CSV table of C-alpha atoms in Angstrom, one decimal:
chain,number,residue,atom,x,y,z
U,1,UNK,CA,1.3,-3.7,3.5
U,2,UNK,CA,3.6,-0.9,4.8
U,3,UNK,CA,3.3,-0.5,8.6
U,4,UNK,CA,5.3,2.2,10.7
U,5,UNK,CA,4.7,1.9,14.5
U,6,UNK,CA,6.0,4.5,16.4
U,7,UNK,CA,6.6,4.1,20.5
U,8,UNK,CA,8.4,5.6,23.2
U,9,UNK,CA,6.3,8.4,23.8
U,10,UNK,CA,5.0,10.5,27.3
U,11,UNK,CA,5.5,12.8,30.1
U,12,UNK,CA,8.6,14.5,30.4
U,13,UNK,CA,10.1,17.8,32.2
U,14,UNK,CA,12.1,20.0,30.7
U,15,UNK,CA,15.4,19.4,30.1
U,16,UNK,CA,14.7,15.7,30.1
U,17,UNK,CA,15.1,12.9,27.5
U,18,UNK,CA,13.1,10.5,26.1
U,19,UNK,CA,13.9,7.4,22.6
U,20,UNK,CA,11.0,7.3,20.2
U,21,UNK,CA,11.3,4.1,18.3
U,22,UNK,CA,9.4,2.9,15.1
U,23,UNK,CA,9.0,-0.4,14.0
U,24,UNK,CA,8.9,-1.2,10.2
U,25,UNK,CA,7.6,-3.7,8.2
U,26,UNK,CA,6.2,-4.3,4.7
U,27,UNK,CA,9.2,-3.1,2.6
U,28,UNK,CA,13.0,-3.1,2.9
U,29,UNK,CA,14.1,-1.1,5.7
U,30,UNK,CA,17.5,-1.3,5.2
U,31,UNK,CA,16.8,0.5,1.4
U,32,UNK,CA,14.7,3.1,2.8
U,33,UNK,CA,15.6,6.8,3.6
U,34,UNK,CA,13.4,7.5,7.1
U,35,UNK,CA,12.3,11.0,8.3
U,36,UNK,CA,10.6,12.4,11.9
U,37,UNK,CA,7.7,14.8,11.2
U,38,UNK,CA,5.8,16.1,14.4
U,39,UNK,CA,2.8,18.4,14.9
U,40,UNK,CA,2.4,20.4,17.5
U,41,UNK,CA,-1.0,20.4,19.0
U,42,UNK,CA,-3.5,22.0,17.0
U,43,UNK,CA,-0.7,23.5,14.2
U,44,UNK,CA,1.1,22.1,11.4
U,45,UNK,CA,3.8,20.0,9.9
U,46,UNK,CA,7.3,20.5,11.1
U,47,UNK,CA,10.6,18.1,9.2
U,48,UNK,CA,12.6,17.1,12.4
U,49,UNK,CA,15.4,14.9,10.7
U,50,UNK,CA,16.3,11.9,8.2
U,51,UNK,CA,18.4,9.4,8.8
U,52,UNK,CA,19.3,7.7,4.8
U,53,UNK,CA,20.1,3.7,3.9
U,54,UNK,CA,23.3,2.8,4.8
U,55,UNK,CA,24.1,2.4,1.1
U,56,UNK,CA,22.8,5.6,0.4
U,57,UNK,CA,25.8,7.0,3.2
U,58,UNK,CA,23.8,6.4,6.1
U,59,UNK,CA,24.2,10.4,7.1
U,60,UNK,CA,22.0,12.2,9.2
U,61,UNK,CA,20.1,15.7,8.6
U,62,UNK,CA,18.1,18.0,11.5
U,63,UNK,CA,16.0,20.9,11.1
U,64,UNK,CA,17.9,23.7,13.0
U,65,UNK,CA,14.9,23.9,16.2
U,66,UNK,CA,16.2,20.3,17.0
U,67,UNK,CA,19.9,19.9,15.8
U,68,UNK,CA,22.6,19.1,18.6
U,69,UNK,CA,19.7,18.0,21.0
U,70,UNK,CA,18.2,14.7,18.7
U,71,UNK,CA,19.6,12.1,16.8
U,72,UNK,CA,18.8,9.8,14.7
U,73,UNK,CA,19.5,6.1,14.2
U,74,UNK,CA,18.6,2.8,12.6
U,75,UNK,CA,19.1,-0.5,13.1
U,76,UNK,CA,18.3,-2.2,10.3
U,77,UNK,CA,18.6,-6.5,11.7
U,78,UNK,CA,15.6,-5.4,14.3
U,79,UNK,CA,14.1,-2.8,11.0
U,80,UNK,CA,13.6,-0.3,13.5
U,81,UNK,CA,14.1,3.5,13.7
U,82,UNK,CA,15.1,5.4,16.3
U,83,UNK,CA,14.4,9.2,17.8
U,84,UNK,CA,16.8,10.1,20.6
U,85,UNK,CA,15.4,13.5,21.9
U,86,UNK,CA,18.0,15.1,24.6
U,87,UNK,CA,17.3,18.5,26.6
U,88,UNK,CA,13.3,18.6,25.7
U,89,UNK,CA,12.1,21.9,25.7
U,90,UNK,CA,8.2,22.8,26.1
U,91,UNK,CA,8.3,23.6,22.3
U,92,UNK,CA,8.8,20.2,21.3
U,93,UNK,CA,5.5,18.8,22.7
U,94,UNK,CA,4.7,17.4,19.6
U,95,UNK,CA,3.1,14.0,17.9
U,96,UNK,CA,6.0,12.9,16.6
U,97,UNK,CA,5.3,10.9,13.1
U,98,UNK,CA,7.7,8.1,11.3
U,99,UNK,CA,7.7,8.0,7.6
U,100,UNK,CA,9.7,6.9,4.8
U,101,UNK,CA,11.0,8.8,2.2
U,102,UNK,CA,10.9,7.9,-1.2
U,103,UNK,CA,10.6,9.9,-5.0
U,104,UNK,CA,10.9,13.1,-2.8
U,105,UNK,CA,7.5,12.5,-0.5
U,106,UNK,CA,6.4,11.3,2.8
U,107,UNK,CA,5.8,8.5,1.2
U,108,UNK,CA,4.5,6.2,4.1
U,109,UNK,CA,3.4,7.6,7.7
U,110,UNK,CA,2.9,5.8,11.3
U,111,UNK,CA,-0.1,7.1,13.2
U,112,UNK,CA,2.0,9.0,15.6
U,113,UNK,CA,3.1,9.1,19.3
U,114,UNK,CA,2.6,11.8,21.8
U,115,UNK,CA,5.4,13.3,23.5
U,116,UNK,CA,4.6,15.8,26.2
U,117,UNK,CA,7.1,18.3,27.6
U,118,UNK,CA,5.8,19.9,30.8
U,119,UNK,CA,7.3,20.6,34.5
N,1,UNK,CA,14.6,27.6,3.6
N,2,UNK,CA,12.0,27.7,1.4
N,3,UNK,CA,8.6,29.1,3.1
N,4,UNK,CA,5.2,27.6,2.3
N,5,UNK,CA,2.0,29.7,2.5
N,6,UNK,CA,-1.4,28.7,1.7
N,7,UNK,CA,-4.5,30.2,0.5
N,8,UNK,CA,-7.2,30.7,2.1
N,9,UNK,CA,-6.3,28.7,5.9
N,10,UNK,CA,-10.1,28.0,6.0
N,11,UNK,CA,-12.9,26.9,3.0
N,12,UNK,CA,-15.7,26.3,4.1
N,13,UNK,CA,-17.8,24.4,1.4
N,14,UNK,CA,-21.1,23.0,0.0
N,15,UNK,CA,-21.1,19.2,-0.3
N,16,UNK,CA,-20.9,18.3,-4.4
N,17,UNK,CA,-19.6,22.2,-4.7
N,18,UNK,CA,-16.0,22.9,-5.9
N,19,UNK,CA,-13.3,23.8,-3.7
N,20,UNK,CA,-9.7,25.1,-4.5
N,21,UNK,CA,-6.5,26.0,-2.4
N,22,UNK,CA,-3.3,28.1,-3.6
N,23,UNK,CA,-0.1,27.2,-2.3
N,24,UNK,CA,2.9,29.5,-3.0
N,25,UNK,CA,6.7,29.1,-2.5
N,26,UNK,CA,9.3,32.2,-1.4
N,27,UNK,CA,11.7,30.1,-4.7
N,28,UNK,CA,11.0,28.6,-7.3
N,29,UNK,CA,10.2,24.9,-7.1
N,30,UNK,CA,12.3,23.6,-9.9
N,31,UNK,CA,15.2,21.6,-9.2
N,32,UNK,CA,17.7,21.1,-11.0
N,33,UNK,CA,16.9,17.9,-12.4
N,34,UNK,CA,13.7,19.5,-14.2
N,35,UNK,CA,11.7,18.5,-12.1
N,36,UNK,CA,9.7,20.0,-9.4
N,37,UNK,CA,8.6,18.2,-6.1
N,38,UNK,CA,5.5,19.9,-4.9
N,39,UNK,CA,3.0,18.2,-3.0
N,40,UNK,CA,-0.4,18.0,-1.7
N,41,UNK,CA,-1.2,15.8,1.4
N,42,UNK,CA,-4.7,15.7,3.3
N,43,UNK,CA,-5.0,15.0,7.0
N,44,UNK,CA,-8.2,14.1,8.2
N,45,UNK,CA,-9.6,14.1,11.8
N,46,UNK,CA,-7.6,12.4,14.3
N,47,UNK,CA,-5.5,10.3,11.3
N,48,UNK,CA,-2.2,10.7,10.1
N,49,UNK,CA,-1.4,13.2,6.6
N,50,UNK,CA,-1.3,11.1,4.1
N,51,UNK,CA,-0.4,12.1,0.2
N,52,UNK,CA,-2.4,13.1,-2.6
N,53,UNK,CA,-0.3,14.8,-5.3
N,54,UNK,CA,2.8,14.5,-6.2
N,55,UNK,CA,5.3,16.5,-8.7
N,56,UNK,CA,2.7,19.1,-8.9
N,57,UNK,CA,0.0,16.9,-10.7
N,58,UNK,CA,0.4,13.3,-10.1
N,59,UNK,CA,-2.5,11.6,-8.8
N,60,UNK,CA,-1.1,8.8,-5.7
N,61,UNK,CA,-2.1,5.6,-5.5
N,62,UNK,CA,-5.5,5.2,-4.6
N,63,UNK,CA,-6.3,9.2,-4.8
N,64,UNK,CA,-10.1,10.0,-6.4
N,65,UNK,CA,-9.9,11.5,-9.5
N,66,UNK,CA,-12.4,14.8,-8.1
N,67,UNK,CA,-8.7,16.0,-7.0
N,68,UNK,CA,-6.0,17.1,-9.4
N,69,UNK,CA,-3.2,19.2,-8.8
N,70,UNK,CA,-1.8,22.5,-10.8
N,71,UNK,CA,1.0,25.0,-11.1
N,72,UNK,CA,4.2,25.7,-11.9
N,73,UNK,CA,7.7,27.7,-10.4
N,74,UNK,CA,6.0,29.1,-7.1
N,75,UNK,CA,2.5,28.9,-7.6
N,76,UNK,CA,0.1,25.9,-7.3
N,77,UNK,CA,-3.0,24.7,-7.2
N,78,UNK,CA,-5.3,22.0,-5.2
N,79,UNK,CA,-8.9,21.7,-6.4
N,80,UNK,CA,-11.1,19.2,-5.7
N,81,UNK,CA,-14.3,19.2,-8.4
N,82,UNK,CA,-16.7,18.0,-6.1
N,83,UNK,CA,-16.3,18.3,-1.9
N,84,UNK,CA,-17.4,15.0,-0.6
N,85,UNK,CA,-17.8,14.4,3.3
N,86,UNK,CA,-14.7,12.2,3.7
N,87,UNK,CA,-12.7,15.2,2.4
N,88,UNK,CA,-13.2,17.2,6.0
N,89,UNK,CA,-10.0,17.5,7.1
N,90,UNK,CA,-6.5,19.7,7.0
N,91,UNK,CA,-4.5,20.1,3.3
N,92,UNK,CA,-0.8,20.9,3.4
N,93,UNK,CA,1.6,21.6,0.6
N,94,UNK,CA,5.1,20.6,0.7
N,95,UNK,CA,8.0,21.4,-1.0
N,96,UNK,CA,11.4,18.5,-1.6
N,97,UNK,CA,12.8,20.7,-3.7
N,98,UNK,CA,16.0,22.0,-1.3
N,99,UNK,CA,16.3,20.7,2.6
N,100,UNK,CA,15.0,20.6,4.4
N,101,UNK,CA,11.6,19.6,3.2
N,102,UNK,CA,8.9,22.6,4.7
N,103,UNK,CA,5.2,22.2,4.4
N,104,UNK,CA,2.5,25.2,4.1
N,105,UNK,CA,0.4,25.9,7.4
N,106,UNK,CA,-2.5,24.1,6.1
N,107,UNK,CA,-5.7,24.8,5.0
N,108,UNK,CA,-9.3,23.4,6.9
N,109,UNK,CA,-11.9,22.6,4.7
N,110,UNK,CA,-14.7,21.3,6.4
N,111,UNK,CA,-18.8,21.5,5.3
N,112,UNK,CA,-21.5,24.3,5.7
């Protein structure tokens, strides 16, 4: 069975940081091309980045609210993903979601961690 | 980017009634390998999204059959033949057609 577990969440001020991690299991996580999806309280779905499989080139991609302030790693001996989030802003209050990508969908979803930006 | 919208952002419905949900794209959907990735997901209370079609039509694993999936270029179609209770909840579409990947605002179905 697939399992995505997303940590790392909380409280932060503005301008602070906070790492998101999600722990994988039930498929090969060094094949898999991972994504960050959060939802802002009460609205929709927002893309926040993709990291791909090393032997798919291992590059990185950021939806323009987030790029140059996240990033996005992997390590794939612990099969863990990573969401480094730098210079929080009150917009990115958010549950942030870990899925994996594959055939073009969101294929697999964690339940989601709450991160809070607020002064 | 592509942008998403959705039709109507609110169905209320009978239980055993019929409900349906339009989802249109600002491009066409079709990429250049022929095919198009449009998708449905559902989102119930408190729980993650979590798919339902796929490629416009395709059923996922596990997905009732009272659901199907319709469309083509920008224009598509959710329906569900009979509402049951455990299909409260939100309904995006989603297009992985061009990055980044963008998602309609949602439409709430819930029961009268």
């Amino acid at each position: 069975e697939v399992q995505l577990v997303e940590s790392g969440g909380g409280l932060v001020k503005p301008g602070g940081s906070l790492r998101l991690s999600c722990a994988a299991s039930g498929f090969t996580f060094s094949n898999a091309w991972m994504s960050w999806v959060r939802q802002a309280p009460g609205k929709g779905l927002e893309w926040v980045g993709r990291i791909k499989s090393k032997i798919g080139g291992g590059t990185t991609d950021y939806a323009a609210p987030v790029k140059g302030r996240f990033t996005i790693s992997r390590d794939d001996s612990r099969n863990t993903l990573y969401l480094q989030m730098n210079s929080l802003k009150t917009d990115d209050t958010a549950v942030y979601y870990c899925t994996r990508e594959l055939d073009w969908l969101f294929y697999n979803w964690g339940q989601g961690i709450l991160v809070s930006v607020s002064s | 980017e592509i942008v998403m919208t959705q039709t109507p952002l609110s169905s209320p419905v009978t239980l055993g009634q019929p409900a349906s949900i339009s989802c249109r794209s600002s491009q066409s959907l079709v990429h250049s390998d022929g095919n198009t990735y449009l998708s449905w997901l559902q989102q119930r209370p408190g729980q993650p999204p979590r798919v339902l079609i796929y490629r416009i039509s395709n059923r996922f694993s596990g997905v009732p059959d009272r659901f199907s999936g319709s469309g083509a270029g920008t224009d598509f179609t959710l329906k569900i033949s009979r509402v049951e209770a455990e299909d409260v909840g939100v309904y995006y579409c989603m297009q992985a057609t061009q990055f980044p990947f963008t998602f309609g605002p949602g439409t709430k179905v819930d029961i009268k």
